[in-house]
Amino acid sequence: MAEEDEDSSLERVLQRHRKEAKDLQAKIQALKHSVPKGDKKKKKEMALEIAKLEEDLSVRHKNELDSLQSDSSKENHKELDVTKEMESISITSGEGETHSRVSKAQKRRTGMQTLRKLAADYMLSHQDDFLPFLTDAKTGKLYTPDQFVQYCEEIAATASWGGHLEIQALSQALKLPIEVYQANAPVLRIGEDYDDRPLLLS
Protein backbone atom coordinates (compact mmCIF):
# COMPACT_ATOMS: atom_id res chain seq x y z
CA MET A 1 0.00 0.00 0.00
CA ALA A 2 2.82 2.40 0.94
CA GLU A 3 4.51 1.52 -2.34
CA GLU A 4 1.37 2.48 -4.28
CA ASP A 5 1.17 5.81 -2.42
CA GLU A 6 4.83 6.41 -3.19
CA ASP A 7 4.30 5.63 -6.89
CA SER A 8 1.26 7.89 -7.14
CA SER A 9 3.10 10.65 -5.29
CA LEU A 10 6.03 10.36 -7.70
CA GLU A 11 3.66 10.32 -10.68
CA ARG A 12 1.94 13.48 -9.42
CA VAL A 13 5.29 15.25 -9.07
CA LEU A 14 6.41 14.13 -12.54
CA GLN A 15 3.09 15.23 -14.01
CA ARG A 16 3.48 18.66 -12.43
CA HIS A 17 7.07 18.85 -13.68
CA ARG A 18 5.92 18.10 -17.24
CA LYS A 19 3.27 20.83 -16.99
CA GLU A 20 5.79 23.34 -15.61
CA ALA A 21 8.25 22.49 -18.39
CA LYS A 22 5.50 22.95 -20.99
CA ASP A 23 4.49 26.28 -19.42
CA LEU A 24 8.11 27.40 -19.45
CA GLN A 25 8.42 26.56 -23.15
CA ALA A 26 5.34 28.68 -23.85
CA LYS A 27 6.85 31.54 -21.84
CA ILE A 28 10.14 31.19 -23.75
CA GLN A 29 8.32 31.35 -27.08
CA ALA A 30 6.51 34.49 -25.95
CA LEU A 31 9.83 36.04 -24.90
CA LYS A 32 11.39 35.22 -28.26
CA HIS A 33 8.51 36.82 -30.13
CA SER A 34 8.71 39.95 -27.97
CA VAL A 35 12.24 40.82 -29.09
CA PRO A 36 12.37 43.13 -32.12
CA LYS A 37 14.32 41.73 -35.06
CA GLY A 38 17.85 43.05 -35.27
CA ASP A 39 18.02 44.10 -31.59
CA LYS A 40 21.12 42.13 -30.64
CA LYS A 41 21.33 43.56 -27.14
CA LYS A 42 17.75 42.53 -26.31
CA LYS A 43 18.31 39.16 -27.94
CA LYS A 44 21.36 38.55 -25.76
CA GLU A 45 19.51 39.63 -22.60
CA MET A 46 16.61 37.35 -23.54
CA ALA A 47 18.97 34.39 -24.11
CA LEU A 48 20.46 34.91 -20.63
CA GLU A 49 17.01 35.16 -19.08
CA ILE A 50 15.87 31.98 -20.84
CA ALA A 51 18.98 30.11 -19.70
CA LYS A 52 18.36 31.24 -16.11
CA LEU A 53 14.69 30.23 -16.23
CA GLU A 54 15.58 26.79 -17.60
CA GLU A 55 18.37 26.31 -15.06
CA ASP A 56 16.15 27.37 -12.15
CA LEU A 57 13.40 24.98 -13.20
CA SER A 58 15.84 22.13 -13.75
CA VAL A 59 17.46 22.62 -10.33
CA ARG A 60 14.09 22.89 -8.58
CA HIS A 61 12.81 19.72 -10.27
CA LYS A 62 15.99 17.83 -9.41
CA ASN A 63 15.80 18.93 -5.77
CA GLU A 64 12.16 17.88 -5.53
CA LEU A 65 12.89 14.44 -6.99
CA ASP A 66 15.95 14.00 -4.75
CA SER A 67 13.86 14.95 -1.72
CA LEU A 68 11.10 12.54 -2.72
CA GLN A 69 13.58 9.70 -3.26
CA SER A 70 15.33 10.49 0.01
CA ASP A 71 12.02 10.39 1.90
CA SER A 72 11.03 7.07 0.36
CA SER A 73 14.49 5.66 1.00
CA LYS A 74 14.23 6.57 4.68
CA GLU A 75 10.84 4.90 4.92
CA ASN A 76 11.67 1.77 2.96
CA HIS A 77 15.14 0.99 4.27
CA LYS A 78 16.13 0.72 7.88
CA GLU A 79 19.78 1.57 7.94
CA LEU A 80 22.04 -1.21 9.16
CA ASP A 81 24.08 0.72 11.68
CA VAL A 82 27.54 -0.78 11.81
CA THR A 83 28.37 0.99 15.05
CA LYS A 84 25.46 -0.75 16.80
CA GLU A 85 26.63 -4.07 15.43
CA MET A 86 30.04 -3.36 16.89
CA GLU A 87 28.72 -2.70 20.41
CA SER A 88 28.90 -6.42 21.02
CA ILE A 89 32.64 -6.44 20.32
CA SER A 90 34.79 -5.92 23.39
CA ILE A 91 38.29 -4.55 23.14
CA THR A 92 40.87 -6.48 25.14
CA SER A 93 44.21 -5.07 26.25
CA GLY A 94 47.46 -7.01 26.19
CA GLU A 95 47.04 -7.98 29.86
CA GLY A 96 43.70 -9.61 29.11
CA GLU A 97 41.59 -6.87 30.71
CA THR A 98 38.34 -6.16 28.94
CA HIS A 99 37.40 -2.51 28.62
CA SER A 100 33.65 -2.09 28.54
CA ARG A 101 33.74 1.65 27.88
CA VAL A 102 34.46 2.17 24.24
CA SER A 103 33.93 5.52 22.57
CA LYS A 104 31.64 5.83 19.56
CA ALA A 105 34.65 6.75 17.44
CA GLN A 106 36.44 3.57 18.53
CA LYS A 107 33.36 1.51 17.73
CA ARG A 108 33.10 3.15 14.32
CA ARG A 109 36.79 2.54 13.61
CA THR A 110 36.48 -1.05 14.80
CA GLY A 111 33.39 -1.50 12.63
CA MET A 112 35.08 -0.09 9.56
CA GLN A 113 38.21 -2.16 10.19
CA THR A 114 36.07 -5.28 10.50
CA LEU A 115 34.29 -4.51 7.23
CA ARG A 116 37.58 -3.74 5.48
CA LYS A 117 39.11 -6.99 6.71
CA LEU A 118 36.03 -8.90 5.63
CA ALA A 119 36.23 -7.42 2.12
CA ALA A 120 39.99 -8.02 1.88
CA ASP A 121 39.69 -11.62 3.09
CA TYR A 122 36.93 -12.30 0.59
CA MET A 123 39.02 -10.84 -2.23
CA LEU A 124 42.02 -12.94 -1.21
CA SER A 125 39.95 -16.12 -1.13
CA HIS A 126 38.40 -15.29 -4.53
CA GLN A 127 41.51 -13.96 -6.24
CA ASP A 128 40.45 -15.08 -9.72
CA ASP A 129 37.32 -12.91 -9.50
CA PHE A 130 39.19 -9.72 -8.64
CA LEU A 131 42.80 -9.90 -9.84
CA PRO A 132 41.95 -9.36 -13.55
CA PHE A 133 40.47 -5.94 -12.70
CA LEU A 134 43.46 -4.45 -10.88
CA THR A 135 46.31 -2.75 -12.70
CA ASP A 136 49.53 -1.10 -11.59
CA ALA A 137 49.08 2.67 -11.90
CA LYS A 138 52.71 3.16 -12.94
CA THR A 139 53.08 0.41 -15.54
CA GLY A 140 49.46 -0.16 -16.58
CA LYS A 141 50.05 -3.91 -16.29
CA LEU A 142 47.82 -6.28 -14.37
CA TYR A 143 48.74 -6.86 -10.75
CA THR A 144 50.90 -9.85 -10.03
CA PRO A 145 49.60 -12.25 -7.36
CA ASP A 146 52.09 -10.72 -4.89
CA GLN A 147 50.88 -7.19 -5.66
CA PHE A 148 47.31 -8.38 -5.23
CA VAL A 149 48.07 -9.78 -1.77
CA GLN A 150 49.77 -6.51 -0.81
CA TYR A 151 46.79 -4.55 -2.15
CA CYS A 152 44.37 -6.62 -0.04
CA GLU A 153 46.56 -6.18 3.04
CA GLU A 154 46.42 -2.40 2.54
CA ILE A 155 42.63 -2.53 2.19
CA ALA A 156 42.39 -4.42 5.48
CA ALA A 157 44.94 -2.44 7.46
CA THR A 158 44.70 1.16 6.25
CA ALA A 159 42.07 3.77 5.51
CA SER A 160 42.85 3.37 1.82
CA TRP A 161 39.89 4.29 -0.36
CA GLY A 162 37.63 1.38 -1.26
CA GLY A 163 36.06 1.28 -4.69
CA HIS A 164 33.59 -0.81 -6.61
CA LEU A 165 35.57 -4.05 -6.26
CA GLU A 166 35.85 -3.75 -2.49
CA ILE A 167 32.14 -2.95 -2.12
CA GLN A 168 31.30 -5.90 -4.35
CA ALA A 169 33.52 -8.16 -2.22
CA LEU A 170 31.87 -6.86 0.95
CA SER A 171 28.41 -7.46 -0.49
CA GLN A 172 29.33 -11.03 -1.40
CA ALA A 173 31.01 -11.68 1.94
CA LEU A 174 28.01 -10.40 3.90
CA LYS A 175 25.49 -11.79 1.39
CA LEU A 176 23.74 -8.42 1.55
CA PRO A 177 22.88 -5.75 -0.98
CA ILE A 178 24.79 -2.50 -0.45
CA GLU A 179 23.68 1.01 -1.36
CA VAL A 180 26.29 3.75 -1.57
CA TYR A 181 25.05 7.31 -1.17
CA GLN A 182 27.22 10.11 -2.55
CA ALA A 183 26.65 13.82 -2.92
CA ASN A 184 25.63 14.84 -6.44
CA ALA A 185 25.62 11.26 -7.70
CA PRO A 186 22.98 8.59 -8.11
CA VAL A 187 22.76 5.83 -5.52
CA LEU A 188 25.14 2.99 -6.35
CA ARG A 189 23.49 -0.39 -5.75
CA ILE A 190 25.58 -3.53 -5.51
CA GLY A 191 24.49 -7.08 -4.73
CA GLU A 192 20.90 -6.70 -5.84
CA ASP A 193 20.70 -10.49 -6.16
CA TYR A 194 20.51 -10.69 -2.37
CA ASP A 195 16.99 -10.37 -1.06
CA ASP A 196 17.57 -8.57 2.22
CA ARG A 197 17.60 -5.05 3.56
CA PRO A 198 20.64 -3.22 2.22
CA LEU A 199 23.68 -2.04 4.09
CA LEU A 200 23.81 1.73 3.53
CA LEU A 201 27.17 3.41 3.06
CA SER A 202 27.97 7.05 2.49
PDB file of C-alpha atoms in Angstrom:
ATOM      1  CA  MET A   1       0.000   0.000   0.000  1.00  0.00           C
ATOM      2  CA  ALA A   2       2.816   2.396   0.937  1.00  0.00           C
ATOM      3  CA  GLU A   3       4.509   1.525  -2.336  1.00  0.00           C
ATOM      4  CA  GLU A   4       1.370   2.478  -4.282  1.00  0.00           C
ATOM      5  CA  ASP A   5       1.169   5.809  -2.418  1.00  0.00           C
ATOM      6  CA  GLU A   6       4.828   6.413  -3.193  1.00  0.00           C
ATOM      7  CA  ASP A   7       4.298   5.629  -6.894  1.00  0.00           C
ATOM      8  CA  SER A   8       1.257   7.894  -7.138  1.00  0.00           C
ATOM      9  CA  SER A   9       3.103  10.650  -5.290  1.00  0.00           C
ATOM     10  CA  LEU A  10       6.030  10.365  -7.704  1.00  0.00           C
ATOM     11  CA  GLU A  11       3.664  10.318 -10.677  1.00  0.00           C
ATOM     12  CA  ARG A  12       1.941  13.484  -9.423  1.00  0.00           C
ATOM     13  CA  VAL A  13       5.289  15.251  -9.072  1.00  0.00           C
ATOM     14  CA  LEU A  14       6.412  14.134 -12.535  1.00  0.00           C
ATOM     15  CA  GLN A  15       3.087  15.231 -14.014  1.00  0.00           C
ATOM     16  CA  ARG A  16       3.477  18.664 -12.426  1.00  0.00           C
ATOM     17  CA  HIS A  17       7.069  18.846 -13.683  1.00  0.00           C
ATOM     18  CA  ARG A  18       5.916  18.105 -17.237  1.00  0.00           C
ATOM     19  CA  LYS A  19       3.271  20.834 -16.993  1.00  0.00           C
ATOM     20  CA  GLU A  20       5.789  23.340 -15.610  1.00  0.00           C
ATOM     21  CA  ALA A  21       8.251  22.486 -18.391  1.00  0.00           C
ATOM     22  CA  LYS A  22       5.504  22.953 -20.991  1.00  0.00           C
ATOM     23  CA  ASP A  23       4.485  26.279 -19.419  1.00  0.00           C
ATOM     24  CA  LEU A  24       8.110  27.398 -19.451  1.00  0.00           C
ATOM     25  CA  GLN A  25       8.417  26.559 -23.152  1.00  0.00           C
ATOM     26  CA  ALA A  26       5.338  28.685 -23.849  1.00  0.00           C
ATOM     27  CA  LYS A  27       6.854  31.537 -21.843  1.00  0.00           C
ATOM     28  CA  ILE A  28      10.141  31.186 -23.746  1.00  0.00           C
ATOM     29  CA  GLN A  29       8.321  31.347 -27.079  1.00  0.00           C
ATOM     30  CA  ALA A  30       6.506  34.494 -25.948  1.00  0.00           C
ATOM     31  CA  LEU A  31       9.826  36.040 -24.899  1.00  0.00           C
ATOM     32  CA  LYS A  32      11.394  35.216 -28.257  1.00  0.00           C
ATOM     33  CA  HIS A  33       8.514  36.825 -30.130  1.00  0.00           C
ATOM     34  CA  SER A  34       8.705  39.948 -27.965  1.00  0.00           C
ATOM     35  CA  VAL A  35      12.238  40.821 -29.088  1.00  0.00           C
ATOM     36  CA  PRO A  36      12.373  43.129 -32.122  1.00  0.00           C
ATOM     37  CA  LYS A  37      14.320  41.725 -35.060  1.00  0.00           C
ATOM     38  CA  GLY A  38      17.850  43.049 -35.273  1.00  0.00           C
ATOM     39  CA  ASP A  39      18.023  44.096 -31.594  1.00  0.00           C
ATOM     40  CA  LYS A  40      21.124  42.133 -30.641  1.00  0.00           C
ATOM     41  CA  LYS A  41      21.325  43.560 -27.135  1.00  0.00           C
ATOM     42  CA  LYS A  42      17.749  42.535 -26.310  1.00  0.00           C
ATOM     43  CA  LYS A  43      18.308  39.159 -27.939  1.00  0.00           C
ATOM     44  CA  LYS A  44      21.363  38.548 -25.760  1.00  0.00           C
ATOM     45  CA  GLU A  45      19.507  39.625 -22.601  1.00  0.00           C
ATOM     46  CA  MET A  46      16.613  37.346 -23.536  1.00  0.00           C
ATOM     47  CA  ALA A  47      18.970  34.390 -24.108  1.00  0.00           C
ATOM     48  CA  LEU A  48      20.458  34.910 -20.634  1.00  0.00           C
ATOM     49  CA  GLU A  49      17.008  35.164 -19.081  1.00  0.00           C
ATOM     50  CA  ILE A  50      15.871  31.975 -20.839  1.00  0.00           C
ATOM     51  CA  ALA A  51      18.983  30.113 -19.699  1.00  0.00           C
ATOM     52  CA  LYS A  52      18.363  31.245 -16.110  1.00  0.00           C
ATOM     53  CA  LEU A  53      14.689  30.230 -16.228  1.00  0.00           C
ATOM     54  CA  GLU A  54      15.583  26.791 -17.604  1.00  0.00           C
ATOM     55  CA  GLU A  55      18.369  26.305 -15.063  1.00  0.00           C
ATOM     56  CA  ASP A  56      16.152  27.369 -12.147  1.00  0.00           C
ATOM     57  CA  LEU A  57      13.397  24.983 -13.197  1.00  0.00           C
ATOM     58  CA  SER A  58      15.845  22.133 -13.748  1.00  0.00           C
ATOM     59  CA  VAL A  59      17.464  22.620 -10.326  1.00  0.00           C
ATOM     60  CA  ARG A  60      14.091  22.885  -8.579  1.00  0.00           C
ATOM     61  CA  HIS A  61      12.813  19.722 -10.274  1.00  0.00           C
ATOM     62  CA  LYS A  62      15.989  17.827  -9.411  1.00  0.00           C
ATOM     63  CA  ASN A  63      15.803  18.926  -5.767  1.00  0.00           C
ATOM     64  CA  GLU A  64      12.158  17.882  -5.526  1.00  0.00           C
ATOM     65  CA  LEU A  65      12.895  14.445  -6.989  1.00  0.00           C
ATOM     66  CA  ASP A  66      15.950  13.999  -4.750  1.00  0.00           C
ATOM     67  CA  SER A  67      13.864  14.949  -1.724  1.00  0.00           C
ATOM     68  CA  LEU A  68      11.104  12.543  -2.719  1.00  0.00           C
ATOM     69  CA  GLN A  69      13.580   9.699  -3.264  1.00  0.00           C
ATOM     70  CA  SER A  70      15.327  10.495   0.009  1.00  0.00           C
ATOM     71  CA  ASP A  71      12.025  10.393   1.904  1.00  0.00           C
ATOM     72  CA  SER A  72      11.029   7.074   0.356  1.00  0.00           C
ATOM     73  CA  SER A  73      14.489   5.661   1.004  1.00  0.00           C
ATOM     74  CA  LYS A  74      14.228   6.567   4.680  1.00  0.00           C
ATOM     75  CA  GLU A  75      10.841   4.897   4.922  1.00  0.00           C
ATOM     76  CA  ASN A  76      11.674   1.770   2.962  1.00  0.00           C
ATOM     77  CA  HIS A  77      15.143   0.987   4.267  1.00  0.00           C
ATOM     78  CA  LYS A  78      16.134   0.722   7.881  1.00  0.00           C
ATOM     79  CA  GLU A  79      19.783   1.572   7.937  1.00  0.00           C
ATOM     80  CA  LEU A  80      22.036  -1.210   9.161  1.00  0.00           C
ATOM     81  CA  ASP A  81      24.078   0.721  11.678  1.00  0.00           C
ATOM     82  CA  VAL A  82      27.543  -0.776  11.807  1.00  0.00           C
ATOM     83  CA  THR A  83      28.375   0.994  15.055  1.00  0.00           C
ATOM     84  CA  LYS A  84      25.463  -0.749  16.797  1.00  0.00           C
ATOM     85  CA  GLU A  85      26.631  -4.066  15.427  1.00  0.00           C
ATOM     86  CA  MET A  86      30.043  -3.363  16.891  1.00  0.00           C
ATOM     87  CA  GLU A  87      28.722  -2.695  20.407  1.00  0.00           C
ATOM     88  CA  SER A  88      28.901  -6.416  21.023  1.00  0.00           C
ATOM     89  CA  ILE A  89      32.643  -6.439  20.321  1.00  0.00           C
ATOM     90  CA  SER A  90      34.787  -5.919  23.388  1.00  0.00           C
ATOM     91  CA  ILE A  91      38.295  -4.553  23.139  1.00  0.00           C
ATOM     92  CA  THR A  92      40.874  -6.481  25.139  1.00  0.00           C
ATOM     93  CA  SER A  93      44.205  -5.067  26.253  1.00  0.00           C
ATOM     94  CA  GLY A  94      47.456  -7.013  26.187  1.00  0.00           C
ATOM     95  CA  GLU A  95      47.037  -7.979  29.864  1.00  0.00           C
ATOM     96  CA  GLY A  96      43.703  -9.610  29.109  1.00  0.00           C
ATOM     97  CA  GLU A  97      41.588  -6.865  30.711  1.00  0.00           C
ATOM     98  CA  THR A  98      38.341  -6.160  28.937  1.00  0.00           C
ATOM     99  CA  HIS A  99      37.402  -2.507  28.621  1.00  0.00           C
ATOM    100  CA  SER A 100      33.649  -2.094  28.538  1.00  0.00           C
ATOM    101  CA  ARG A 101      33.737   1.647  27.883  1.00  0.00           C
ATOM    102  CA  VAL A 102      34.464   2.166  24.240  1.00  0.00           C
ATOM    103  CA  SER A 103      33.927   5.520  22.569  1.00  0.00           C
ATOM    104  CA  LYS A 104      31.637   5.834  19.562  1.00  0.00           C
ATOM    105  CA  ALA A 105      34.647   6.748  17.436  1.00  0.00           C
ATOM    106  CA  GLN A 106      36.444   3.574  18.534  1.00  0.00           C
ATOM    107  CA  LYS A 107      33.365   1.511  17.726  1.00  0.00           C
ATOM    108  CA  ARG A 108      33.102   3.152  14.322  1.00  0.00           C
ATOM    109  CA  ARG A 109      36.787   2.539  13.611  1.00  0.00           C
ATOM    110  CA  THR A 110      36.481  -1.047  14.803  1.00  0.00           C
ATOM    111  CA  GLY A 111      33.394  -1.500  12.630  1.00  0.00           C
ATOM    112  CA  MET A 112      35.081  -0.087   9.561  1.00  0.00           C
ATOM    113  CA  GLN A 113      38.208  -2.159  10.192  1.00  0.00           C
ATOM    114  CA  THR A 114      36.072  -5.277  10.504  1.00  0.00           C
ATOM    115  CA  LEU A 115      34.294  -4.510   7.230  1.00  0.00           C
ATOM    116  CA  ARG A 116      37.583  -3.738   5.483  1.00  0.00           C
ATOM    117  CA  LYS A 117      39.114  -6.994   6.707  1.00  0.00           C
ATOM    118  CA  LEU A 118      36.027  -8.899   5.628  1.00  0.00           C
ATOM    119  CA  ALA A 119      36.230  -7.421   2.117  1.00  0.00           C
ATOM    120  CA  ALA A 120      39.987  -8.025   1.877  1.00  0.00           C
ATOM    121  CA  ASP A 121      39.687 -11.621   3.089  1.00  0.00           C
ATOM    122  CA  TYR A 122      36.932 -12.296   0.587  1.00  0.00           C
ATOM    123  CA  MET A 123      39.024 -10.838  -2.230  1.00  0.00           C
ATOM    124  CA  LEU A 124      42.021 -12.942  -1.210  1.00  0.00           C
ATOM    125  CA  SER A 125      39.954 -16.116  -1.132  1.00  0.00           C
ATOM    126  CA  HIS A 126      38.398 -15.290  -4.534  1.00  0.00           C
ATOM    127  CA  GLN A 127      41.509 -13.959  -6.235  1.00  0.00           C
ATOM    128  CA  ASP A 128      40.446 -15.077  -9.719  1.00  0.00           C
ATOM    129  CA  ASP A 129      37.318 -12.914  -9.500  1.00  0.00           C
ATOM    130  CA  PHE A 130      39.186  -9.715  -8.635  1.00  0.00           C
ATOM    131  CA  LEU A 131      42.801  -9.897  -9.838  1.00  0.00           C
ATOM    132  CA  PRO A 132      41.949  -9.358 -13.548  1.00  0.00           C
ATOM    133  CA  PHE A 133      40.473  -5.942 -12.702  1.00  0.00           C
ATOM    134  CA  LEU A 134      43.458  -4.452 -10.883  1.00  0.00           C
ATOM    135  CA  THR A 135      46.313  -2.752 -12.697  1.00  0.00           C
ATOM    136  CA  ASP A 136      49.525  -1.102 -11.589  1.00  0.00           C
ATOM    137  CA  ALA A 137      49.078   2.669 -11.895  1.00  0.00           C
ATOM    138  CA  LYS A 138      52.707   3.157 -12.940  1.00  0.00           C
ATOM    139  CA  THR A 139      53.076   0.408 -15.537  1.00  0.00           C
ATOM    140  CA  GLY A 140      49.464  -0.160 -16.580  1.00  0.00           C
ATOM    141  CA  LYS A 141      50.049  -3.910 -16.295  1.00  0.00           C
ATOM    142  CA  LEU A 142      47.818  -6.285 -14.368  1.00  0.00           C
ATOM    143  CA  TYR A 143      48.736  -6.862 -10.746  1.00  0.00           C
ATOM    144  CA  THR A 144      50.905  -9.851 -10.026  1.00  0.00           C
ATOM    145  CA  PRO A 145      49.598 -12.251  -7.356  1.00  0.00           C
ATOM    146  CA  ASP A 146      52.092 -10.715  -4.889  1.00  0.00           C
ATOM    147  CA  GLN A 147      50.878  -7.190  -5.662  1.00  0.00           C
ATOM    148  CA  PHE A 148      47.312  -8.385  -5.233  1.00  0.00           C
ATOM    149  CA  VAL A 149      48.075  -9.777  -1.769  1.00  0.00           C
ATOM    150  CA  GLN A 150      49.773  -6.509  -0.812  1.00  0.00           C
ATOM    151  CA  TYR A 151      46.789  -4.551  -2.145  1.00  0.00           C
ATOM    152  CA  CYS A 152      44.371  -6.618  -0.038  1.00  0.00           C
ATOM    153  CA  GLU A 153      46.558  -6.181   3.039  1.00  0.00           C
ATOM    154  CA  GLU A 154      46.420  -2.403   2.537  1.00  0.00           C
ATOM    155  CA  ILE A 155      42.632  -2.526   2.187  1.00  0.00           C
ATOM    156  CA  ALA A 156      42.385  -4.420   5.479  1.00  0.00           C
ATOM    157  CA  ALA A 157      44.938  -2.438   7.459  1.00  0.00           C
ATOM    158  CA  THR A 158      44.700   1.160   6.255  1.00  0.00           C
ATOM    159  CA  ALA A 159      42.073   3.773   5.513  1.00  0.00           C
ATOM    160  CA  SER A 160      42.852   3.368   1.823  1.00  0.00           C
ATOM    161  CA  TRP A 161      39.893   4.294  -0.360  1.00  0.00           C
ATOM    162  CA  GLY A 162      37.632   1.383  -1.256  1.00  0.00           C
ATOM    163  CA  GLY A 163      36.062   1.279  -4.685  1.00  0.00           C
ATOM    164  CA  HIS A 164      33.587  -0.811  -6.610  1.00  0.00           C
ATOM    165  CA  LEU A 165      35.570  -4.053  -6.261  1.00  0.00           C
ATOM    166  CA  GLU A 166      35.848  -3.749  -2.492  1.00  0.00           C
ATOM    167  CA  ILE A 167      32.144  -2.954  -2.119  1.00  0.00           C
ATOM    168  CA  GLN A 168      31.300  -5.900  -4.348  1.00  0.00           C
ATOM    169  CA  ALA A 169      33.516  -8.155  -2.221  1.00  0.00           C
ATOM    170  CA  LEU A 170      31.867  -6.862   0.953  1.00  0.00           C
ATOM    171  CA  SER A 171      28.407  -7.464  -0.491  1.00  0.00           C
ATOM    172  CA  GLN A 172      29.328 -11.030  -1.404  1.00  0.00           C
ATOM    173  CA  ALA A 173      31.013 -11.685   1.938  1.00  0.00           C
ATOM    174  CA  LEU A 174      28.006 -10.398   3.896  1.00  0.00           C
ATOM    175  CA  LYS A 175      25.490 -11.787   1.388  1.00  0.00           C
ATOM    176  CA  LEU A 176      23.738  -8.419   1.554  1.00  0.00           C
ATOM    177  CA  PRO A 177      22.884  -5.749  -0.984  1.00  0.00           C
ATOM    178  CA  ILE A 178      24.789  -2.499  -0.455  1.00  0.00           C
ATOM    179  CA  GLU A 179      23.676   1.010  -1.358  1.00  0.00           C
ATOM    180  CA  VAL A 180      26.291   3.751  -1.569  1.00  0.00           C
ATOM    181  CA  TYR A 181      25.050   7.313  -1.169  1.00  0.00           C
ATOM    182  CA  GLN A 182      27.222  10.109  -2.549  1.00  0.00           C
ATOM    183  CA  ALA A 183      26.650  13.818  -2.921  1.00  0.00           C
ATOM    184  CA  ASN A 184      25.629  14.839  -6.438  1.00  0.00           C
ATOM    185  CA  ALA A 185      25.615  11.258  -7.700  1.00  0.00           C
ATOM    186  CA  PRO A 186      22.976   8.587  -8.108  1.00  0.00           C
ATOM    187  CA  VAL A 187      22.764   5.831  -5.517  1.00  0.00           C
ATOM    188  CA  LEU A 188      25.142   2.988  -6.353  1.00  0.00           C
ATOM    189  CA  ARG A 189      23.488  -0.387  -5.751  1.00  0.00           C
ATOM    190  CA  ILE A 190      25.578  -3.534  -5.515  1.00  0.00           C
ATOM    191  CA  GLY A 191      24.491  -7.080  -4.733  1.00  0.00           C
ATOM    192  CA  GLU A 192      20.898  -6.699  -5.841  1.00  0.00           C
ATOM    193  CA  ASP A 193      20.695 -10.491  -6.160  1.00  0.00           C
ATOM    194  CA  TYR A 194      20.507 -10.687  -2.372  1.00  0.00           C
ATOM    195  CA  ASP A 195      16.986 -10.371  -1.062  1.00  0.00           C
ATOM    196  CA  ASP A 196      17.566  -8.571   2.216  1.00  0.00           C
ATOM    197  CA  ARG A 197      17.599  -5.050   3.560  1.00  0.00           C
ATOM    198  CA  PRO A 198      20.642  -3.217   2.216  1.00  0.00           C
ATOM    199  CA  LEU A 199      23.683  -2.038   4.085  1.00  0.00           C
ATOM    200  CA  LEU A 200      23.806   1.729   3.534  1.00  0.00           C
ATOM    201  CA  LEU A 201      27.167   3.406   3.058  1.00  0.00           C
ATOM    202  CA  SER A 202      27.972   7.052   2.495  1.00  0.00           C
TER     203      SER A 202
END
